[in-house]
Amino acid sequence: MRVRLLLALLSLVSTLIAAPLRAQGYAGLGSTAAQGFATPERGVPLVFPRDHGPHPDYRIEWWYLTANLTGPDGTPYGIQWTLFRSALAPGEARGWQSPQIWMGHAAATSATDHHFAERLARGGIGTAGVKTAPFEAWIDDWRMAGDDGLSNLTLTARGAEFAYDLRLSALGPIVLQGDRGYSVKSADGQASYYYSQPHYRIEGTLTLPSGPVTVTGQGWLDREWSSQPLAADQSGWDWFSLSFDDGARLMGFRLRGTRGDFTSGTWIAADGTATPLSPGALRAEPLEWRTASGHRVPVRWRLTLADHDLDVTIAALNPSAWMGTRFSYWEGPVTVSGNRNGRGYLEMTGYD
Amino acid sequence: MRRAALQALWSHWRRHPLQLATLLAGLALATALWSAVQAINAEARASYARATAQLGVAALDRLEAPGGPVPLARYVALRRAGWQLSPILEGRATLGDQRLRIVGLDPLSHPPMPAVQTLASDPEALPQMIAQGGLMLAPPDLAAALRDTPGLPMVRASAEVPPGMVLTDIGVAERLLHREGQIDRLLILPDQPMGLQPLDRLAPDLHRLPGREGADTARLTDSFHLNLTAFGLLSFAVGLFIVHGTVGLAFEQRRAMIRTLRALGLPMRSLTALMLAELVALALIGGGIGLVLGYLVAAALLPDVAATLRGLYGAPVAGGLSLRPVWVLGGLGMAIAGTLATGAGSLWRGAHMPILAAPGLQAWAERAHRAARLQALAGVGLIAAGLLALWLIPGLIGGFALLAGLMLGAALLLPPVLGLILTLGRRLVGGVVGEWLWADMRAQLPGISLALMALLLALATNIGVGTMVKSFRLTFVGWLDQRLVADLYVTARDDAQGAEIARWLAPRVAAVLPLREAEFQIAGAPAEVYGVVDDVSYRDHWPLIRHSAAGWDRVLTGQAAFVNEQLARRAGLWPGAEVRIAPGWALPVAGVYSDYGNPSGQVIVSIPALLAHARAVPNRRFGIRAGALPVADLMRDLQTQFDLPAAALIDNAGLKARSLAVFDKTFVVTGALNLLTLGVAGFAILTSLLTLWSLRLPQIAPVWALGLTRADLARLEIGRSLALALLTALLALPLGLALAWVLLKVINVQAFGWELPMSLFPLDWLRLLALALLAAGLAAALPARRLYRLPPSDLLKVFANAR
């Protein structure tokens, strides 16, 4: 679950013109009522391929893909491809009159380098959008496109110093997070619709300043939409998507609030069976802090989950993977070691 | 000792309060005019910078479709090819009763911009701007006016938005301008991804225009600011003449004191340091007063300057003046530098004076005589250099170089020429007194020549600028009569009402002339293209300055176009050439008309031709020839029938009055500076004469001893001053006319894009001559009065003291 997006997209409203206003009160945004927007309700079944497409009546939505890749010489890489939708008002309109705003973030990370790029676009005119039949999500020349079931996708993005062109094929089923896709985000009941496709096998080309590299690896797609902001006291979050060598996967997050942390997540067995974690079952403890682009962030974590006999250390591949976008945050590939080994992605926001 | 020396120095000023006042006044005047001009220039430049920063884009390359808008789909296609571009839609519209410039942009993709940045602190603002009905940012005065207009998006005041402009989302702008789906230009953003296809392959039909180094307005208005700066420098120089005179006088008069102080044991070095400190202190006081005066002058003139810049160049300048530290420091610095520069000679002479030497006037005059030949040569050289500059350097700079060479050269030539005249004059007169008079004038010349040079420059500037302004006004009035062919001009709320008004009017009046207009890019700059209908008033009165056979017939049948003089000069579009208005729409130029006061290019075509090539041309403005109907009745009927605001109707006389008011306002500044310069020059003569006064006693005393009464001497004193002023004024006349010619035929063409016929105004010359004589007479009155009242014993003392 990418809670940051709630904030990213809501604060986009006030930050997209100015320099990053990271310090702007999150709590203020959190208390804004979602006027006129639809709100997620428990028990509403998700319908595909319809729900792969946009939901303009909801305030925020994203198509979020992260991947752990490996070069022919074994060098590890990570890439991110994200399309955010933020509605200034519910609904859609033609041309410039559309209230929808789109934001793209892309990044390519190695142990030594971190490149990122950002795109902003208005809805309604065609520079960005998502459609189904066949599926296509795009902003400018960045594109994620494929079949209706999202089982085979092509993925492209490029910035001033990097580019990638990847082919994705899903080796497992789509996973509904939370209660059949209804994911609770706070003790007060804020929630979103949330599903994932964590089973992609990837191959393609990653272009870095040093030249093109053939890469293979695995990817994880998150789809989420909501209108409900965070609880008023929540100031930041840490989010993990981990793939273990035995085929099991974990999505877990910790929301940091003045009233205490809220943790939740989903355990995904090797066959794709998803089990929601009970609130508080996941424990995440920072072990080592580093400064990335002027922000102190934890880059090594201890993660324990008693229900599934998990006790692992998470370490950032590149501690400097700071996304210096208008809404800035840390996002990068991680390695997992301990009583299970594996790879994954870590995202951390709210670290000033 | 130092304390005593200071007291002694100060005692001089205590005994000569008038001299102190003169010195401070000279300094204050010089600083005031200079700083006023600087303040005005700085304010105007800040306004341009704001306007440029507002769009934050002057330096970015841009893509434009020649002659037309870029379709929205084109923009989307280029972005989907990876190019990072930001769209701008821009145009003029009338909102309520305000005619203004609307700039529509996409706040998401546009580079950071001050006005919108201020919105960032308000999370409600951006949704309001993009969705929820829109938000317009306008300068405070405009915002207040627009707020009461129904049917407009929400208005918010922002001091960052230039005057006369509304900044809004492109989605709002396309509605207000009735240009849905159109974009005027695409800014090419600085950060582009790797591996893009080149634009000339993706979009060969779009023109990539390089970013501008400076804002267009800055280029356009350079001449105006150069003009002001020249005026400021001139005033400064004239003010320094005064300072030079007074400081020189003070040193002459204090020689005895200096001798005494040195004899008492004060080292020359300490004395020089003290006098230097005294000068700096005086400069600071005078400069301080000057700054206050300058601020007041600038604040008084700025609204008119702003009106000028808006009216002549379309350059937005706010009317308020802000106090800038740089300006204060600069003004004081100029005051100190000027004082030291003018006082340095006196200081140096004082410091190198043999301790017991007595001053000699004759030696000074001798030196001046030797210098005169060099000066004459330098003067001729400067004029020649100016002419050469005009020939070698194209454009405005060459014109101003000619002006500078002409003025400075003429000023340098003045003393030698006056000397020559005086020498010749001496041969013509008979009689001992007459001969002495001429010789004495000749001897005085070096001492007063700086003041006379100031007078020459002031008079010539007055004649030159006055001739230009009056010639311009005369031409302008005649042109207005021709150009304003209709009796009444009416602006409807929208096209529908426009059509209704036209229908209602048709049976009642002699002619209804629709005025329809669209903006195109012609020769790389925005230009207005007007559509007109066939009407006898156009054919009879339109102010064509060049035309070809059957011009109107060809224009009205869509086969040709008329262009305004500005466009013709800029792009070389004279009859015989072809003007490219849009891709696939080029027309031969059938004529060129004068179009004073318009900063941009303009083209006139027939209405069908315009409608065939431009979409969404508003049909809201009409000229009406009333025929037999009284215009006042027609106005009243129209107003009640269509519920039009008063500002939507304007009659010919009203428009003329308004245009002339704008015109006159434009040159208020010039007039004020003119008068001030002349005043300063008169003051300079006074101080020069006062300086000479004490030096002249040894020369007058023998004449008095030979039998001329003091009253005779006083009369002759005034007569001499008048004669010198008269000679200077006569020499200033040709210089002023030359200046006027350069202004009209060189500077105007370069700066505004129009040439004006030169008219002569001899009555003005006579008035100026009278003013010059009055100034010289007044300046001589004080020394003359002193002479008249001088006790004979003082004159006798001259012989007692003679070595």
PDB file of N, CA, C and O in Angstrom, chain B residues 210-242:
ATOM      1  N   PRO B 210      14.435  30.987 -31.253  1.00  0.00           N
ATOM      2  CA  PRO B 210      15.372  31.001 -30.127  1.00  0.00           C
ATOM      3  C   PRO B 210      14.857  31.871 -28.986  1.00  0.00           C
ATOM      4  O   PRO B 210      14.098  32.817 -29.208  1.00  0.00           O
ATOM      5  N   GLY B 211      15.245  31.536 -27.775  1.00  0.00           N
ATOM      6  CA  GLY B 211      14.888  32.334 -26.619  1.00  0.00           C
ATOM      7  C   GLY B 211      15.501  33.709 -26.739  1.00  0.00           C
ATOM      8  O   GLY B 211      16.548  33.883 -27.341  1.00  0.00           O
ATOM      9  N   ARG B 212      14.789  34.661 -26.180  1.00  0.00           N
ATOM     10  CA  ARG B 212      15.284  36.019 -26.286  1.00  0.00           C
ATOM     11  C   ARG B 212      16.289  36.284 -25.179  1.00  0.00           C
ATOM     12  O   ARG B 212      16.095  35.874 -24.052  1.00  0.00           O
ATOM     13  N   GLU B 213      17.340  36.988 -25.532  1.00  0.00           N
ATOM     14  CA  GLU B 213      18.347  37.333 -24.526  1.00  0.00           C
ATOM     15  C   GLU B 213      17.740  38.270 -23.503  1.00  0.00           C
ATOM     16  O   GLU B 213      17.859  38.083 -22.309  1.00  0.00           O
ATOM     17  N   GLY B 214      17.082  39.282 -23.970  1.00  0.00           N
ATOM     18  CA  GLY B 214      16.408  40.207 -23.065  1.00  0.00           C
ATOM     19  C   GLY B 214      14.965  40.316 -23.489  1.00  0.00           C
ATOM     20  O   GLY B 214      14.588  39.839 -24.540  1.00  0.00           O
ATOM     21  N   ALA B 215      14.183  40.942 -22.667  1.00  0.00           N
ATOM     22  CA  ALA B 215      12.769  41.060 -23.008  1.00  0.00           C
ATOM     23  C   ALA B 215      12.622  42.014 -24.189  1.00  0.00           C
ATOM     24  O   ALA B 215      13.425  42.911 -24.384  1.00  0.00           O
ATOM     25  N   ASP B 216      11.578  41.800 -24.957  1.00  0.00           N
ATOM     26  CA  ASP B 216      11.295  42.653 -26.099  1.00  0.00           C
ATOM     27  C   ASP B 216      11.070  44.091 -25.673  1.00  0.00           C
ATOM     28  O   ASP B 216      11.531  45.013 -26.315  1.00  0.00           O
ATOM     29  N   THR B 217      10.341  44.217 -24.581  1.00  0.00           N
ATOM     30  CA  THR B 217      10.031  45.563 -24.115  1.00  0.00           C
ATOM     31  C   THR B 217      11.317  46.313 -23.820  1.00  0.00           C
ATOM     32  O   THR B 217      11.427  47.490 -24.120  1.00  0.00           O
ATOM     33  N   ALA B 218      12.292  45.619 -23.258  1.00  0.00           N
ATOM     34  CA  ALA B 218      13.538  46.280 -22.922  1.00  0.00           C
ATOM     35  C   ALA B 218      14.176  46.843 -24.192  1.00  0.00           C
ATOM     36  O   ALA B 218      14.646  47.973 -24.221  1.00  0.00           O
ATOM     37  N   ARG B 219      14.130  46.038 -25.263  1.00  0.00           N
ATOM     38  CA  ARG B 219      14.727  46.492 -26.522  1.00  0.00           C
ATOM     39  C   ARG B 219      13.961  47.704 -27.054  1.00  0.00           C
ATOM     40  O   ARG B 219      14.530  48.707 -27.444  1.00  0.00           O
ATOM     41  N   LEU B 220      12.629  47.563 -27.020  1.00  0.00           N
ATOM     42  CA  LEU B 220      11.786  48.617 -27.550  1.00  0.00           C
ATOM     43  C   LEU B 220      11.994  49.928 -26.809  1.00  0.00           C
ATOM     44  O   LEU B 220      12.014  50.999 -27.391  1.00  0.00           O
ATOM     45  N   THR B 221      12.107  49.810 -25.495  1.00  0.00           N
ATOM     46  CA  THR B 221      12.103  51.019 -24.688  1.00  0.00           C
ATOM     47  C   THR B 221      13.505  51.528 -24.426  1.00  0.00           C
ATOM     48  O   THR B 221      13.652  52.552 -23.779  1.00  0.00           O
ATOM     49  N   ASP B 222      14.499  50.839 -24.933  1.00  0.00           N
ATOM     50  CA  ASP B 222      15.874  51.279 -24.731  1.00  0.00           C
ATOM     51  C   ASP B 222      16.047  52.741 -25.113  1.00  0.00           C
ATOM     52  O   ASP B 222      16.694  53.506 -24.399  1.00  0.00           O
ATOM     53  N   SER B 223      15.464  53.115 -26.241  1.00  0.00           N
ATOM     54  CA  SER B 223      15.634  54.473 -26.725  1.00  0.00           C
ATOM     55  C   SER B 223      15.085  55.457 -25.715  1.00  0.00           C
ATOM     56  O   SER B 223      15.693  56.476 -25.417  1.00  0.00           O
ATOM     57  N   PHE B 224      13.925  55.113 -25.174  1.00  0.00           N
ATOM     58  CA  PHE B 224      13.301  56.010 -24.215  1.00  0.00           C
ATOM     59  C   PHE B 224      14.197  56.198 -23.002  1.00  0.00           C
ATOM     60  O   PHE B 224      14.410  57.316 -22.527  1.00  0.00           O
ATOM     61  N   HIS B 225      14.754  55.088 -22.517  1.00  0.00           N
ATOM     62  CA  HIS B 225      15.584  55.181 -21.318  1.00  0.00           C
ATOM     63  C   HIS B 225      16.908  55.869 -21.624  1.00  0.00           C
ATOM     64  O   HIS B 225      17.424  56.621 -20.810  1.00  0.00           O
ATOM     65  N   LEU B 226      17.428  55.605 -22.821  1.00  0.00           N
ATOM     66  CA  LEU B 226      18.643  56.301 -23.247  1.00  0.00           C
ATOM     67  C   LEU B 226      18.403  57.799 -23.237  1.00  0.00           C
ATOM     68  O   LEU B 226      19.215  58.593 -22.761  1.00  0.00           O
ATOM     69  N   ASN B 227      17.234  58.162 -23.756  1.00  0.00           N
ATOM     70  CA  ASN B 227      16.810  59.540 -23.800  1.00  0.00           C
ATOM     71  C   ASN B 227      16.802  60.168 -22.416  1.00  0.00           C
ATOM     72  O   ASN B 227      17.358  61.229 -22.187  1.00  0.00           O
ATOM     73  N   LEU B 228      16.135  59.469 -21.501  1.00  0.00           N
ATOM     74  CA  LEU B 228      16.032  59.965 -20.132  1.00  0.00           C
ATOM     75  C   LEU B 228      17.413  60.063 -19.506  1.00  0.00           C
ATOM     76  O   LEU B 228      17.741  61.054 -18.854  1.00  0.00           O
ATOM     77  N   THR B 229      18.212  59.025 -19.714  1.00  0.00           N
ATOM     78  CA  THR B 229      19.549  59.020 -19.123  1.00  0.00           C
ATOM     79  C   THR B 229      20.363  60.181 -19.669  1.00  0.00           C
ATOM     80  O   THR B 229      21.096  60.847 -18.935  1.00  0.00           O
ATOM     81  N   ALA B 230      20.215  60.449 -20.967  1.00  0.00           N
ATOM     82  CA  ALA B 230      20.941  61.561 -21.566  1.00  0.00           C
ATOM     83  C   ALA B 230      20.529  62.868 -20.891  1.00  0.00           C
ATOM     84  O   ALA B 230      21.355  63.699 -20.540  1.00  0.00           O
ATOM     85  N   PHE B 231      19.214  63.009 -20.692  1.00  0.00           N
ATOM     86  CA  PHE B 231      18.714  64.185 -19.997  1.00  0.00           C
ATOM     87  C   PHE B 231      19.312  64.284 -18.592  1.00  0.00           C
ATOM     88  O   PHE B 231      19.742  65.347 -18.150  1.00  0.00           O
ATOM     89  N   GLY B 232      19.317  63.139 -17.909  1.00  0.00           N
ATOM     90  CA  GLY B 232      19.834  63.108 -16.542  1.00  0.00           C
ATOM     91  C   GLY B 232      21.297  63.512 -16.508  1.00  0.00           C
ATOM     92  O   GLY B 232      21.707  64.331 -15.680  1.00  0.00           O
ATOM     93  N   LEU B 233      22.066  62.976 -17.433  1.00  0.00           N
ATOM     94  CA  LEU B 233      23.497  63.290 -17.469  1.00  0.00           C
ATOM     95  C   LEU B 233      23.717  64.761 -17.777  1.00  0.00           C
ATOM     96  O   LEU B 233      24.579  65.421 -17.199  1.00  0.00           O
ATOM     97  N   LEU B 234      22.895  65.255 -18.700  1.00  0.00           N
ATOM     98  CA  LEU B 234      23.003  66.657 -19.082  1.00  0.00           C
ATOM     99  C   LEU B 234      22.752  67.538 -17.861  1.00  0.00           C
ATOM    100  O   LEU B 234      23.515  68.469 -17.574  1.00  0.00           O
ATOM    101  N   SER B 235      21.685  67.221 -17.136  1.00  0.00           N
ATOM    102  CA  SER B 235      21.366  68.006 -15.948  1.00  0.00           C
ATOM    103  C   SER B 235      22.498  67.903 -14.937  1.00  0.00           C
ATOM    104  O   SER B 235      22.865  68.898 -14.296  1.00  0.00           O
ATOM    105  N   PHE B 236      23.021  66.699 -14.804  1.00  0.00           N
ATOM    106  CA  PHE B 236      24.099  66.484 -13.848  1.00  0.00           C
ATOM    107  C   PHE B 236      25.299  67.351 -14.220  1.00  0.00           C
ATOM    108  O   PHE B 236      25.883  68.048 -13.382  1.00  0.00           O
ATOM    109  N   ALA B 237      25.632  67.323 -15.518  1.00  0.00           N
ATOM    110  CA  ALA B 237      26.781  68.105 -15.976  1.00  0.00           C
ATOM    111  C   ALA B 237      26.545  69.584 -15.716  1.00  0.00           C
ATOM    112  O   ALA B 237      27.414  70.308 -15.217  1.00  0.00           O
ATOM    113  N   VAL B 238      25.328  70.038 -16.054  1.00  0.00           N
ATOM    114  CA  VAL B 238      25.019  71.453 -15.858  1.00  0.00           C
ATOM    115  C   VAL B 238      25.104  71.808 -14.378  1.00  0.00           C
ATOM    116  O   VAL B 238      25.650  72.845 -13.989  1.00  0.00           O
ATOM    117  N   GLY B 239      24.603  70.916 -13.521  1.00  0.00           N
ATOM    118  CA  GLY B 239      24.676  71.142 -12.076  1.00  0.00           C
ATOM    119  C   GLY B 239      26.128  71.229 -11.619  1.00  0.00           C
ATOM    120  O   GLY B 239      26.480  72.062 -10.785  1.00  0.00           O
ATOM    121  N   LEU B 240      26.956  70.390 -12.217  1.00  0.00           N
ATOM    122  CA  LEU B 240      28.364  70.405 -11.823  1.00  0.00           C
ATOM    123  C   LEU B 240      29.062  71.692 -12.258  1.00  0.00           C
ATOM    124  O   LEU B 240      30.015  72.126 -11.620  1.00  0.00           O
ATOM    125  N   PHE B 241      28.568  72.319 -13.339  1.00  0.00           N
ATOM    126  CA  PHE B 241      29.117  73.623 -13.714  1.00  0.00           C
ATOM    127  C   PHE B 241      28.973  74.583 -12.538  1.00  0.00           C
ATOM    128  O   PHE B 241      29.866  75.359 -12.227  1.00  0.00           O
ATOM    129  N   ILE B 242      27.801  74.511 -11.910  1.00  0.00           N
ATOM    130  CA  ILE B 242      27.546  75.384 -10.763  1.00  0.00           C
ATOM    131  C   ILE B 242      28.553  75.073  -9.658  1.00  0.00           C
ATOM    132  O   ILE B 242      29.177  75.968  -9.087  1.00  0.00           O
TER     133      ILE B 242
END
